[in-house]
Amino acid sequence: MKRSYLKRVLQVVVFLSILYTAGCNDNGGSPSGPSDCVSGGVCGKVTGTINKAPIPGSTVRIGGATAVTNSNGDYALAGNFSGVTVINVDGPSQFPRQVTKDLSRSNVANIDAIERINAFSLQFYRQLVRDAEESFFLRPTNRWEGSEPTFFIDTRPEIGTGAPIPSSTIDTVRNVIRQSMPVFSNGFITGSKITVTNNPPPDLSSGSIVIRFDHTLLQAGAFGVTRIQTIGSRIDAAVTRLVLNPSFPFDELTSHELGHAVGFFHASARPSVMVATGSCGCGLFTSDDSVHMKINYSRPAGNTDIDNDPTDAVTKSLAKREVIEIICRK
Ligand SMILES: [Zn+2]
């Protein structure tokens, strides 16, 4: 008797589990998407990356199966999908987007795509994150992932002049880290890990961004040089050298070089602190910088043009170590 009761309880539990799995649940949260999201199918919502609003009229595609988002941005794809799956979304009011989702965890795939709105410039974005202004090819995006870097402000005298580093300069660098980094990284880098030291780790030590003062750059016509070391497309380390007394505001120069250290390149299609001359007259960053930089840090490292997240296979094939040097000169 006791045994059959237990069996009955187990049957109910199993039945409820099946119901739960068949429903449209995202990480155990409340149901979302159209109610016809059935077992084996995929459902979810398509929203804008910038304004976060639902995007109606977009086509969601897995292989040959397609569905169009309704006025709430919701879609439901009938079919039998499981495991790691590539999903494409395209529509008149968004740029094409490709994501990779593990459907064995959930059959909800909420996807954000970049809106076709004036706030976004594809040309500027390509310059900023894909080095389109100076590279021969559109790079996959580079960014810090995992844990945030530690900033080391090197207090040794400026190379070339032996000039001591004023405490006001160190304060400026510290303030720029704290103000620019959260904006550039969509909040990922808080700038809370700062070490002021005359004994920084060797250049390109894993997890570090070292800031060093170097007057000899001027001999090459430069005011700053930043090198980033990447593993795959993940930034592993960076070192930036900058002159102590540039011909334009020092805080702009610092923000510019740290922009390189977290994955950005020279960009001129919109007002930007990343303009190649380093002198934007815009303070630490512009509103265009903020909008476009945040997109990079809302995507995994290795996102490719226009907006394709890497599949695991692609990420692994790209997992080689590379050092990229960015020279900044007038
Ligand atoms: Zn630069």
XYZ file of C-alpha atoms and ligand atoms in Angstrom:
331
model
C 0.000 0.000 0.000
C 2.712 2.354 1.065
C 4.728 1.305 -1.964
C 1.906 2.011 -4.456
C 1.316 5.440 -2.854
C 4.982 6.278 -3.345
C 4.777 5.049 -6.925
C 1.756 7.297 -7.507
C 3.584 10.312 -6.088
C 6.531 9.595 -8.342
C 4.240 9.343 -11.360
C 2.743 12.746 -10.561
C 6.199 14.268 -10.120
C 7.347 12.809 -13.430
C 4.185 14.040 -15.147
C 4.650 17.563 -13.749
C 8.297 17.549 -14.841
C 7.282 16.655 -18.376
C 4.701 19.443 -18.373
C 7.312 21.879 -17.099
C 9.843 20.865 -19.767
C 7.221 21.064 -22.502
C 6.225 24.574 -21.476
C 7.994 27.711 -22.613
C 10.270 28.505 -19.721
C 13.491 30.474 -19.597
C 15.795 29.356 -16.793
C 12.797 28.360 -14.727
C 11.218 31.791 -14.978
C 7.664 32.691 -15.901
C 6.353 31.736 -19.330
C 6.984 34.177 -22.145
C 6.303 34.256 -25.838
C 3.236 33.030 -27.711
C 1.174 30.341 -26.046
C 1.636 27.945 -28.962
C 5.243 27.274 -28.024
C 5.060 23.495 -27.976
C 7.409 20.757 -26.909
C 10.379 20.569 -29.226
C 9.632 23.995 -30.663
C 11.385 27.248 -29.839
C 9.836 30.513 -28.770
C 10.915 33.854 -27.412
C 11.024 37.578 -27.920
C 13.110 39.752 -30.237
C 14.028 43.139 -28.770
C 16.275 46.037 -29.726
C 19.825 46.048 -28.362
C 19.851 49.816 -27.904
C 16.296 50.780 -26.890
C 15.261 47.360 -25.524
C 11.838 47.656 -27.232
C 10.134 44.664 -28.925
C 10.806 44.329 -32.660
C 7.763 43.208 -34.696
C 7.949 41.867 -38.239
C 11.332 40.139 -37.960
C 11.885 36.656 -39.332
C 13.437 34.105 -36.991
C 15.077 31.192 -38.766
C 16.484 27.839 -37.681
C 17.604 25.885 -40.731
C 14.594 25.880 -43.033
C 12.030 26.673 -40.331
C 10.896 30.288 -40.001
C 8.524 32.387 -37.903
C 7.740 36.100 -37.880
C 7.610 38.154 -34.679
C 4.211 39.594 -33.755
C 3.456 43.118 -32.531
C 4.961 42.210 -29.138
C 8.158 40.930 -30.733
C 7.181 37.353 -29.839
C 7.726 34.365 -32.074
C 7.157 30.614 -31.928
C 8.878 28.126 -34.186
C 7.255 24.731 -34.426
C 9.579 21.828 -34.964
C 11.881 19.484 -33.179
C 15.003 21.352 -32.087
C 17.486 20.436 -29.397
C 21.054 21.004 -28.322
C 23.327 23.832 -29.469
C 21.462 25.574 -32.260
C 22.222 28.517 -34.533
C 19.338 30.983 -34.817
C 19.190 33.818 -37.350
C 16.969 36.878 -37.078
C 16.462 39.503 -39.745
C 13.889 42.143 -40.484
C 13.288 45.595 -41.941
C 13.863 47.441 -38.661
C 16.970 45.603 -37.450
C 20.413 44.498 -38.628
C 20.877 40.760 -39.273
C 21.680 38.866 -36.089
C 22.983 35.352 -35.484
C 23.102 33.728 -32.067
C 23.930 30.277 -30.764
C 21.623 28.901 -28.068
C 21.722 25.668 -26.105
C 18.127 24.471 -26.425
C 18.703 21.511 -24.104
C 18.560 23.998 -21.211
C 15.476 25.910 -22.323
C 13.264 26.182 -25.377
C 13.035 29.943 -24.942
C 15.440 31.956 -27.048
C 15.104 35.678 -26.397
C 17.264 37.544 -28.883
C 18.343 41.174 -29.095
C 19.230 42.766 -32.407
C 20.649 46.161 -33.332
C 17.893 48.515 -34.469
C 18.104 50.427 -37.750
C 17.851 53.809 -36.033
C 19.795 57.068 -36.232
C 21.451 56.386 -32.885
C 23.407 53.575 -34.563
C 25.952 53.930 -37.366
C 27.197 50.689 -38.866
C 30.193 52.510 -40.350
C 31.177 53.946 -36.977
C 30.591 50.606 -35.221
C 32.801 48.824 -37.760
C 35.566 51.375 -37.193
C 35.256 51.179 -33.426
C 35.060 47.404 -32.910
C 36.376 45.915 -36.170
C 39.251 48.304 -36.939
C 37.643 49.203 -40.290
C 39.485 52.519 -40.462
C 43.010 51.046 -40.371
C 42.753 47.280 -40.923
C 42.476 45.499 -44.269
C 39.749 43.232 -42.904
C 36.863 43.489 -40.461
C 38.137 41.933 -37.263
C 36.009 39.791 -34.962
C 35.349 41.847 -31.824
C 37.835 41.837 -28.964
C 36.771 42.310 -25.364
C 37.577 41.387 -21.791
C 35.586 38.411 -20.505
C 35.559 36.347 -17.316
C 37.008 38.587 -14.626
C 37.776 42.255 -14.994
C 41.391 43.425 -15.423
C 43.585 45.035 -12.793
C 44.907 48.474 -13.750
C 48.510 49.219 -12.762
C 49.489 52.891 -12.853
C 53.280 52.919 -13.189
C 54.744 55.707 -11.039
C 58.306 55.384 -12.319
C 59.624 58.613 -13.903
C 58.639 59.312 -17.508
C 60.861 57.430 -19.953
C 63.027 59.868 -21.906
C 62.771 62.846 -19.570
C 63.026 61.257 -16.132
C 60.286 63.617 -15.038
C 58.508 62.484 -11.866
C 54.847 61.589 -12.258
C 52.752 64.234 -10.456
C 50.150 62.961 -8.029
C 47.550 65.027 -9.914
C 48.327 62.959 -13.026
C 47.829 59.716 -11.114
C 44.536 61.071 -9.777
C 43.431 61.898 -13.326
C 44.259 58.403 -14.594
C 42.381 56.880 -11.670
C 39.328 59.063 -12.325
C 39.330 58.232 -16.036
C 39.452 54.508 -15.265
C 36.501 54.836 -12.906
C 34.421 57.018 -15.240
C 35.202 55.607 -18.684
C 35.608 51.890 -18.103
C 32.055 51.111 -16.886
C 30.649 53.008 -19.893
C 33.025 51.447 -22.430
C 32.342 47.935 -21.118
C 28.591 48.140 -20.463
C 29.319 47.856 -16.742
C 31.560 44.792 -17.019
C 34.726 46.641 -15.974
C 33.984 48.619 -12.817
C 37.457 50.122 -12.512
C 37.595 49.068 -8.874
C 40.882 47.186 -9.270
C 43.560 49.881 -9.496
C 47.112 49.548 -8.191
C 49.464 52.537 -8.089
C 53.007 51.176 -8.062
C 56.628 51.642 -9.075
C 56.889 47.888 -9.587
C 54.175 46.830 -12.044
C 54.057 43.316 -13.516
C 55.925 42.671 -16.787
C 54.190 43.949 -19.920
C 51.274 41.785 -21.066
C 50.991 39.771 -17.855
C 47.656 37.974 -17.910
C 44.797 40.031 -16.422
C 46.707 43.323 -16.339
C 46.427 46.725 -17.971
C 49.658 48.613 -17.274
C 49.783 52.385 -17.822
C 53.306 53.753 -18.345
C 54.537 57.261 -19.142
C 56.915 57.537 -22.091
C 58.179 60.766 -23.681
C 60.154 58.963 -26.412
C 56.908 58.272 -28.290
C 57.033 61.876 -29.513
C 60.182 61.066 -31.526
C 57.981 58.792 -33.636
C 55.303 61.456 -33.825
C 53.087 59.492 -31.454
C 51.413 60.509 -28.220
C 50.292 57.051 -27.199
C 50.805 53.394 -28.031
C 48.682 50.555 -26.725
C 49.281 46.854 -27.191
C 46.605 44.279 -26.455
C 47.248 40.570 -26.167
C 44.315 38.428 -27.227
C 43.627 34.713 -26.849
C 41.055 33.950 -29.467
C 39.157 37.223 -29.332
C 39.287 37.539 -25.559
C 41.649 40.249 -24.331
C 44.140 38.705 -21.914
C 46.379 41.699 -21.162
C 47.169 45.212 -22.314
C 49.906 47.783 -21.861
C 49.519 51.419 -22.756
C 52.232 54.051 -22.990
C 51.389 57.698 -23.138
C 53.196 61.003 -22.995
C 52.943 62.955 -19.771
C 52.225 66.292 -21.422
C 50.258 65.916 -24.673
C 49.227 68.977 -26.661
C 45.595 68.296 -25.775
C 43.803 67.427 -22.522
C 45.553 64.581 -20.715
C 42.274 63.019 -19.558
C 41.122 62.685 -23.198
C 44.390 60.950 -24.079
C 44.049 58.577 -21.140
C 40.451 57.713 -22.004
C 41.492 57.158 -25.642
C 44.361 54.803 -24.791
C 42.270 52.870 -22.278
C 39.630 52.550 -24.996
C 42.235 50.642 -27.017
C 43.110 48.551 -23.953
C 39.527 47.286 -23.710
C 39.021 46.480 -27.383
C 38.333 49.610 -29.426
C 40.044 51.066 -32.493
C 40.236 54.462 -34.190
C 36.891 55.758 -35.384
C 35.897 58.987 -37.115
C 32.433 58.474 -38.643
C 30.840 59.957 -35.526
C 32.224 62.250 -32.791
C 34.423 60.013 -30.651
C 37.187 59.969 -28.076
C 38.656 57.227 -30.286
C 39.344 59.638 -33.152
C 42.831 58.841 -34.493
C 44.259 62.226 -33.558
C 43.344 61.511 -29.927
C 41.989 65.028 -29.551
C 38.206 64.998 -29.710
C 37.518 68.007 -27.507
C 34.734 65.871 -26.122
C 35.906 64.957 -22.658
C 36.181 61.278 -21.766
C 33.689 59.969 -24.344
C 30.740 60.976 -26.519
C 27.164 59.710 -26.500
C 27.980 57.865 -29.747
C 30.896 56.137 -28.003
C 28.601 55.066 -25.188
C 25.894 53.630 -27.482
C 28.268 51.722 -29.759
C 30.797 50.525 -27.172
C 28.066 49.016 -25.013
C 26.995 46.804 -27.916
C 30.467 45.204 -28.055
C 30.198 44.318 -24.366
C 26.678 42.911 -24.777
C 28.072 40.304 -27.185
C 30.542 37.473 -26.619
C 34.130 38.079 -27.767
C 34.599 37.026 -31.367
C 31.308 38.427 -32.687
C 31.726 38.888 -36.455
C 30.244 41.302 -38.966
C 27.465 42.281 -38.987
C 26.323 40.813 -35.699
C 27.066 37.092 -35.551
C 27.947 35.538 -32.231
C 30.620 32.846 -32.509
C 29.711 29.201 -32.338
C 31.838 27.125 -29.960
C 33.695 25.631 -32.901
C 34.572 29.054 -34.271
C 35.713 30.287 -30.862
C 38.037 27.317 -30.437
C 39.479 27.638 -33.919
C 40.316 31.281 -33.170
C 41.900 30.551 -29.800
C 45.370 31.639 -30.756
C 47.486 34.238 -29.015
C 48.027 37.512 -30.848
C 49.398 40.933 -29.952
C 47.794 43.926 -31.638
C 49.662 47.245 -31.466
C 47.782 50.492 -31.956
C 49.898 53.594 -32.519
C 48.246 56.965 -31.952
C 49.730 59.972 -33.680
C 48.614 63.334 -34.972
Zn 44.722 55.626 -30.618
